[in-house]
Each structure stands twice: as structure tokens, then as C-alpha cells.
Short mmCIF file of C-alpha atoms and ligand atoms in Angstrom, two decimals:
data_model
loop_
_atom_site.label_atom_id
_atom_site.label_comp_id
_atom_site.label_asym_id
_atom_site.label_seq_id
_atom_site.Cartn_x
_atom_site.Cartn_y
_atom_site.Cartn_z
CA LEU A 1 33.42 103.04 67.89
CA LYS A 2 35.21 101.42 65.00
CA GLU A 3 32.19 99.53 63.72
CA GLU A 4 30.31 102.79 63.71
CA SER A 5 33.03 104.36 61.59
CA VAL A 6 33.13 101.63 59.02
CA ARG A 7 29.36 101.71 58.76
CA ARG A 8 29.46 105.44 58.14
CA LEU A 9 32.13 105.02 55.50
CA THR A 10 30.21 102.37 53.64
CA THR A 11 26.72 103.88 53.88
CA ALA A 12 27.03 105.24 50.39
CA LEU A 13 28.00 101.98 48.70
CA PRO A 14 24.72 99.98 48.37
CA LEU A 15 22.84 102.99 47.03
CA LEU A 16 25.64 103.58 44.63
CA LEU A 17 25.70 100.03 43.31
CA LEU A 18 21.99 100.38 42.62
CA LEU A 19 22.48 103.63 40.78
CA VAL A 20 25.33 102.59 38.58
CA SER A 21 24.67 98.89 38.08
CA GLY A 22 25.77 97.95 34.61
CA LYS A 23 28.29 100.78 34.47
CA PRO A 24 31.81 100.69 35.89
CA LEU A 25 32.12 102.34 39.28
CA PRO A 26 33.43 105.89 39.16
CA ALA A 27 36.97 105.90 40.45
CA GLN A 28 36.36 107.53 43.81
CA GLN A 29 33.71 105.00 44.76
CA GLN A 30 35.84 101.92 44.45
CA PRO A 31 35.66 99.58 47.44
CA LEU A 32 37.60 100.53 50.55
CA PRO A 33 41.06 99.03 51.00
CA ASP A 34 41.48 95.90 53.13
CA PHE A 35 42.76 97.76 56.19
CA SER A 36 43.95 94.59 57.95
CA LYS A 37 46.58 94.13 55.22
CA VAL A 38 47.92 97.68 55.26
CA GLN A 39 51.13 98.51 57.13
CA ILE A 40 52.14 102.07 57.90
CA GLN A 41 55.50 103.02 56.46
CA THR A 42 57.33 105.91 58.09
CA ARG A 43 59.71 108.03 56.03
CA LYS A 44 61.91 110.78 57.39
CA VAL A 45 61.45 113.89 55.23
CA ALA A 46 63.63 116.56 56.91
CA GLY A 47 64.66 117.26 60.50
CA HIS A 48 61.72 116.39 62.75
CA ILE A 49 59.18 116.07 59.91
CA TYR A 50 58.03 112.62 58.83
CA MET A 51 55.68 111.16 56.24
CA LEU A 52 53.42 108.20 57.02
CA VAL A 53 52.23 106.12 54.07
CA GLY A 54 49.30 103.78 54.71
CA ALA A 55 45.72 103.49 53.41
CA GLY A 56 44.34 106.73 51.99
CA GLY A 57 46.08 110.08 51.85
CA ASN A 58 49.61 110.55 53.13
CA ILE A 59 50.15 111.89 56.65
CA ALA A 60 52.76 114.48 57.67
CA VAL A 61 54.03 114.44 61.26
CA SER A 62 55.97 117.03 63.26
CA ALA A 63 57.60 115.35 66.29
CA GLY A 64 59.38 117.44 68.92
CA ASN A 65 59.42 118.93 72.40
CA ASP A 66 55.96 120.48 72.10
CA GLY A 67 54.43 117.13 71.18
CA LEU A 68 53.06 115.72 67.96
CA LEU A 69 51.27 117.58 65.17
CA MET A 70 49.80 115.59 62.31
CA VAL A 71 48.43 116.54 58.89
CA ASP A 72 45.54 114.26 57.78
CA THR A 73 44.26 111.12 59.49
CA GLU A 74 43.45 108.44 56.87
CA TYR A 75 40.51 106.13 57.73
CA PRO A 76 39.20 105.25 61.22
CA PRO A 77 40.21 101.55 61.02
CA MET A 78 43.85 102.69 60.62
CA PHE A 79 43.85 104.40 64.04
CA ASP A 80 45.78 101.76 66.01
CA LYS A 81 48.46 101.44 63.34
CA ILE A 82 48.87 105.19 62.99
CA GLU A 83 49.05 105.56 66.74
CA ALA A 84 51.76 102.88 66.91
CA ALA A 85 53.73 104.68 64.17
CA LEU A 86 53.42 107.96 66.11
CA LYS A 87 54.68 106.25 69.29
CA GLU A 88 57.82 105.26 67.41
CA LEU A 89 58.49 108.95 66.71
CA SER A 90 57.66 110.41 70.15
CA ASP A 91 56.08 109.46 73.44
CA LYS A 92 54.57 112.94 73.71
CA PRO A 93 50.85 113.42 73.03
CA LEU A 94 49.32 114.34 69.69
CA ARG A 95 48.06 117.89 70.16
CA PHE A 96 47.08 119.12 66.69
CA VAL A 97 45.52 117.54 63.63
CA ILE A 98 45.26 119.56 60.41
CA ASP A 99 42.86 118.43 57.66
CA THR A 100 44.08 119.27 54.13
CA HIS A 101 40.48 118.76 52.90
CA TRP A 102 37.27 116.92 53.74
CA HIS A 103 37.67 113.68 51.75
CA LEU A 104 37.21 110.53 53.80
CA ASP A 105 40.62 109.07 52.90
CA HIS A 106 42.18 112.15 54.56
CA ALA A 107 39.76 113.34 57.25
CA SER A 108 37.53 110.50 58.41
CA GLY A 109 40.21 109.32 60.83
CA ASN A 110 39.67 112.61 62.72
CA GLU A 111 37.21 111.04 65.08
CA ASN A 112 39.59 108.82 67.00
CA PHE A 113 42.26 111.48 67.29
CA ALA A 114 39.77 114.20 68.26
CA ARG A 115 38.25 111.96 70.93
CA ALA A 116 41.77 111.20 72.19
CA GLY A 117 42.24 114.95 72.79
CA ALA A 118 43.80 116.42 69.63
CA ILE A 119 42.55 119.78 68.35
CA VAL A 120 41.45 119.46 64.72
CA VAL A 121 42.17 122.50 62.52
CA ALA A 122 40.82 123.03 58.99
CA GLN A 123 39.82 125.66 56.47
CA GLU A 124 36.27 126.80 57.24
CA ASN A 125 34.74 125.14 54.16
CA VAL A 126 35.93 121.75 55.43
CA ARG A 127 33.96 122.20 58.64
CA ARG A 128 30.91 123.41 56.70
CA ILE A 129 30.94 120.31 54.47
CA LEU A 130 31.64 117.86 57.29
CA ALA A 131 28.94 119.44 59.49
CA SER A 132 26.23 119.36 56.85
CA GLY A 133 27.23 116.36 54.76
CA THR A 134 27.47 116.67 51.00
CA MET A 135 26.89 115.02 47.64
CA ARG A 136 29.69 114.03 45.34
CA ASP A 137 29.20 112.35 41.96
CA GLY A 138 25.72 111.26 42.97
CA VAL A 139 26.83 109.75 46.29
CA ASN A 140 25.53 111.09 49.59
CA TYR A 141 28.14 111.64 52.29
CA PRO A 142 26.42 111.97 55.68
CA PRO A 143 27.52 114.61 58.21
CA PHE A 144 30.34 113.81 60.65
CA PRO A 145 29.31 113.50 64.31
CA LYS A 146 29.62 116.84 66.11
CA ASP A 147 32.59 115.75 68.26
CA ASP A 148 34.70 114.88 65.21
CA LEU A 149 34.41 118.24 63.44
CA PRO A 150 37.34 120.66 63.28
CA ALA A 151 37.39 122.69 66.52
CA VAL A 152 39.41 125.48 64.93
CA THR A 153 38.77 126.93 61.47
CA TYR A 154 40.44 129.68 59.48
CA ASN A 155 39.70 131.49 56.24
CA ASP A 156 42.81 132.42 54.27
CA ARG A 157 45.97 131.96 56.36
CA ALA A 158 46.82 130.63 59.81
CA THR A 159 50.03 129.79 61.67
CA ILE A 160 50.66 127.29 64.46
CA TYR A 161 53.97 127.82 66.26
CA TRP A 162 55.02 124.26 66.99
CA ASN A 163 58.22 122.37 67.71
CA GLY A 164 60.34 125.45 67.17
CA GLU A 165 58.95 126.60 63.84
CA PRO A 166 55.97 128.32 62.22
CA VAL A 167 53.63 125.77 60.68
CA LYS A 168 51.83 127.78 58.03
CA LEU A 169 48.37 126.88 56.77
CA ILE A 170 47.67 128.33 53.34
CA HIS A 171 44.24 128.11 51.71
CA TYR A 172 44.10 127.69 47.95
CA PRO A 173 40.52 128.35 46.78
CA ASN A 174 38.68 126.06 44.35
CA ALA A 175 41.61 123.73 43.79
CA HIS A 176 41.22 120.01 44.64
CA THR A 177 38.12 121.05 46.66
CA ASP A 178 36.82 124.40 47.95
CA GLY A 179 38.53 123.92 51.33
CA ASP A 180 42.13 122.98 50.57
CA THR A 181 44.94 123.67 53.01
CA VAL A 182 48.58 123.40 52.00
CA VAL A 183 50.83 123.13 55.06
CA TYR A 184 54.34 124.60 55.14
CA PHE A 185 56.80 123.70 57.89
CA ALA A 186 58.79 126.88 57.55
CA ASN A 187 62.14 126.04 59.14
CA SER A 188 62.22 122.42 58.03
CA GLN A 189 61.24 123.61 54.54
CA VAL A 190 58.69 120.87 53.99
CA LEU A 191 55.40 121.38 52.16
CA ASP A 192 52.33 119.11 52.40
CA THR A 193 50.26 119.79 49.28
CA GLY A 194 47.25 117.62 50.09
CA ASP A 195 45.69 116.22 46.92
CA ASN A 196 46.71 119.19 44.77
CA TYR A 197 49.79 117.15 43.94
CA ARG A 198 49.91 113.38 43.73
CA THR A 199 52.37 111.05 42.08
CA ASP A 200 50.05 108.14 41.31
CA GLY A 201 48.04 109.51 38.40
CA PHE A 202 45.50 112.06 37.18
CA PRO A 203 43.92 114.13 39.98
CA LEU A 204 40.48 113.27 41.32
CA VAL A 205 39.00 116.75 41.34
CA ASP A 206 35.96 117.32 43.57
CA GLN A 207 33.84 119.24 41.06
CA ASP A 208 30.68 118.99 43.17
CA ASN A 209 32.39 120.77 46.07
CA GLY A 210 34.12 123.66 44.38
CA GLY A 211 37.17 121.88 42.99
CA SER A 212 38.65 122.61 39.54
CA VAL A 213 41.69 121.68 37.47
CA LYS A 214 42.09 125.40 36.81
CA GLY A 215 42.37 126.00 40.56
CA ILE A 216 44.85 123.16 41.03
CA ILE A 217 47.03 124.63 38.26
CA ALA A 218 46.88 128.06 39.94
CA ALA A 219 47.81 126.52 43.29
CA LEU A 220 50.74 124.58 41.84
CA ASP A 221 51.99 127.62 39.89
CA ASN A 222 51.88 129.67 43.09
CA ILE A 223 53.73 126.94 45.01
CA MET A 224 56.46 126.78 42.33
CA GLU A 225 56.83 130.58 42.44
CA THR A 226 56.87 130.77 46.22
CA TYR A 227 59.13 127.93 47.36
CA PRO A 228 62.66 127.05 46.19
CA PRO A 229 62.87 123.99 43.88
CA ALA A 230 64.68 121.90 46.52
CA THR A 231 61.84 122.32 49.06
CA LYS A 232 60.68 118.87 50.17
CA VAL A 233 57.10 117.97 49.27
CA ILE A 234 54.74 115.44 50.82
CA PRO A 235 52.24 114.62 48.05
CA GLY A 236 48.61 113.77 48.83
CA HIS A 237 49.15 110.28 47.42
CA GLY A 238 52.31 108.49 46.33
CA PRO A 239 54.91 106.48 48.21
CA GLU A 240 57.83 108.90 48.48
CA PRO A 241 58.63 112.47 49.49
CA MET A 242 59.19 114.66 46.43
CA THR A 243 60.46 118.22 45.83
CA VAL A 244 58.90 121.40 44.46
CA ALA A 245 60.96 120.84 41.29
CA ASP A 246 59.12 117.53 40.76
CA ILE A 247 55.76 119.35 40.62
CA LYS A 248 56.58 120.95 37.28
CA SER A 249 55.93 117.96 35.01
CA PHE A 250 52.61 117.25 36.77
CA ALA A 251 51.51 120.90 36.42
CA ASN A 252 52.56 120.95 32.76
CA MET A 253 50.56 117.77 32.15
CA LEU A 254 47.45 119.36 33.69
CA LYS A 255 47.87 122.51 31.60
CA ASP A 256 48.33 120.56 28.38
CA CYS A 257 45.37 118.23 29.03
CA ARG A 258 43.11 121.16 29.82
CA ALA A 259 44.25 123.05 26.71
CA ARG A 260 43.64 120.00 24.47
CA VAL A 261 40.07 119.54 25.72
CA GLU A 262 39.44 123.28 25.45
CA LYS A 263 40.61 123.22 21.83
CA GLY A 264 38.33 120.27 21.08
CA ILE A 265 35.35 122.09 22.58
CA ALA A 266 36.16 125.19 20.53
CA ALA A 267 36.12 122.95 17.43
CA GLY A 268 32.59 121.83 18.37
CA LYS A 269 33.49 118.32 19.51
CA THR A 270 31.43 116.33 22.00
CA VAL A 271 32.94 114.59 25.02
CA ALA A 272 32.30 111.24 23.30
CA GLN A 273 34.29 112.37 20.27
CA LEU A 274 37.16 113.61 22.44
CA LYS A 275 37.33 110.29 24.27
CA GLN A 276 37.12 108.36 21.02
CA GLU A 277 39.96 110.26 19.44
CA LYS A 278 41.98 109.85 22.67
CA VAL A 279 42.50 113.53 23.20
CA LEU A 280 44.88 112.88 26.14
CA SER A 281 47.12 110.43 24.28
CA GLY A 282 50.71 110.44 25.47
CA TYR A 283 49.62 110.69 29.12
CA GLU A 284 48.65 107.04 29.55
CA LYS A 285 51.07 106.68 32.45
CA TYR A 286 48.79 108.93 34.53
CA SER A 287 45.76 106.75 33.79
CA GLY A 288 44.94 104.66 36.83
CA ARG A 289 42.37 105.25 39.50
CA VAL A 290 41.26 108.15 37.29
CA THR A 291 41.39 106.91 33.70
CA SER A 292 42.16 109.07 30.66
CA ASP A 293 38.47 108.95 29.72
CA HIS A 294 37.37 109.97 33.21
CA PHE A 295 39.84 112.86 33.25
CA THR A 296 38.62 113.94 29.78
CA GLU A 297 35.05 113.99 31.18
CA MET A 298 36.18 116.06 34.17
CA LEU A 299 37.89 118.62 31.97
CA TYR A 300 34.94 118.73 29.57
CA ARG A 301 32.56 119.37 32.46
CA GLU A 302 34.79 122.09 33.90
CA LEU A 303 35.15 123.84 30.55
CA THR A 304 31.48 123.72 29.57
CA GLU A 305 29.75 124.17 32.95
CA LYS A 306 27.99 127.48 33.48
CA LYS A 307 29.22 129.05 36.69
ZN1 ZN B 401 41.06 114.20 48.03
#
């Protein structure tokens, strides 16, 4: 089972190396982490809600009398370690898995949990993409096996009543992808933003599958209007729980970067010129997995692409 998973995850790599040889690898196609070296760290966020930090996207866990509910599943090779971390929180079974979006660092771990009996829930576009496979930045992502697909989908809003509170699933369209779910644990007052908010750098927007910086900004603005500043936040990536108040500087950065590139385009500049004149200068601390140049390219594409 596990070999199968790793093979599926790495299918895209040889083709990719062929395609881009001579050029640096685009950020999202960097080699997979060395899973054997990764330890899961469990952080208590509020009440019975926990955050697991491992390899890939962060995981939220609700542990209580009804059993376990988990948001996102990392990669298949992390299954045993995640399961051990869950056992530390509760000896009750995992009943629900929610996918915040289709990306493999968040959803490819579905298979083990689904086969162990959990019901996977996702926005309907996540199931569509996982069922048919997709292309992203020139890389082919094959379909998930039928048994690993979300069993329950929803369109705009859904609620799971679990461990004494409404767990609200809110779809934000065309944000990080076209199938994003933000999860709100209503009594615990904890929000899992998926990759719409991350604390480790510029966002990696899935432009081939309906994602946009504009949509992420709209989602974050709505989150800041809807939830009190002290609301705890589990970011898609980043080592610590944050708050809604922390989102502001990230959202402001996105708005400013987008406005700068838009201004450059209006002045007739090419993407090469914008990169050369370092249009995003001052935001170097966000440059990492997605570099300033890569983020400039993303914004340029978004602002010039015909819809
Ligand atoms: Zn993602």
C-alpha cells in the first residue's frame, strides 16, 4: 500500500526533470521531504482542538466523546506517525477527515484513513479534481484511486455536529485553489484556513486549478470581518497556531504586492523588467519556497491572463 502511494506521488518527477532540465525546479515540484526524519509535533490550540505539525500541510484535530475528526492528512508515508499522534489524544476512532483542498501535501494521506474507515469530506471541486486528475504548472497529477476520494461533498456551506460543537465548512471560491474549505470549530473558536494563510512565505497559488491572489485576499478579508481578532488560527503551513489578528500583515502584503505589479503592467512593463527592478522589494522575508521572482510571475500572470 505504501509503496504504491510513494510511486503515485513521484510519478510526475522524472517527466518534470526532463521538461525543465537546465532551469531551476518550480517551487512546488521540489523533491519530497525525507519522511523517515520527520516527527509529528502536537500543539494544543484551544479546548479539545489540536494542531499536528509534520511533513506537508498542518493538520487540525478535534478529540472528544464522539471520536476523532481531522482536517487534512499530509502524505501517505506519514500515516503511522499521524496515527500514533492521534492515539495520544484519544483512543476513539477517527470518523471524519476534511480536505481543505486537493494538493498532495494536504490530501494524499486520505487513502490510509479512508481505508481505515474514516469518511472523507471535501468541497465538490476537490472530488472532481482528484477523480479526474489534473495538470499544474506542466506537471500531470494522476487521478486518486476510487476508494480514496471524498465520500461526501458540498458546494457552499456544510456543518458537522461533532464533539459538542458545530464544525463549519466554508467554501471560498477561487482562492488558493477552486475547491478551498476553511473549517471553523464554532465553540472552540478555532479556524483552519488551509493554504489561504501560511506563515512561512509567499503563497503558492494554484493558478491552473482556479486559484488567484485576488481570491485569497477576498477570503482573508472576509475572515477578518467575520471572526474576532483573538480567534485562534491554524495556518496551512507554519509551526505555530496564530490568531485572526495575525492575518492582517499577510493580507496587506498580498494587496501591496498585487498593486505594485498591477501598476507596473499599467506602465507597460514586462515581467522581466518587473523582476529586474525588484518590484516586490521590502518583502524579502517572504521569499522562500516561493521566491520574490516566482511570486512576481504569478501576479503578472493573474493580472494579464484573459479569463
Ligand atoms: Zn496547497
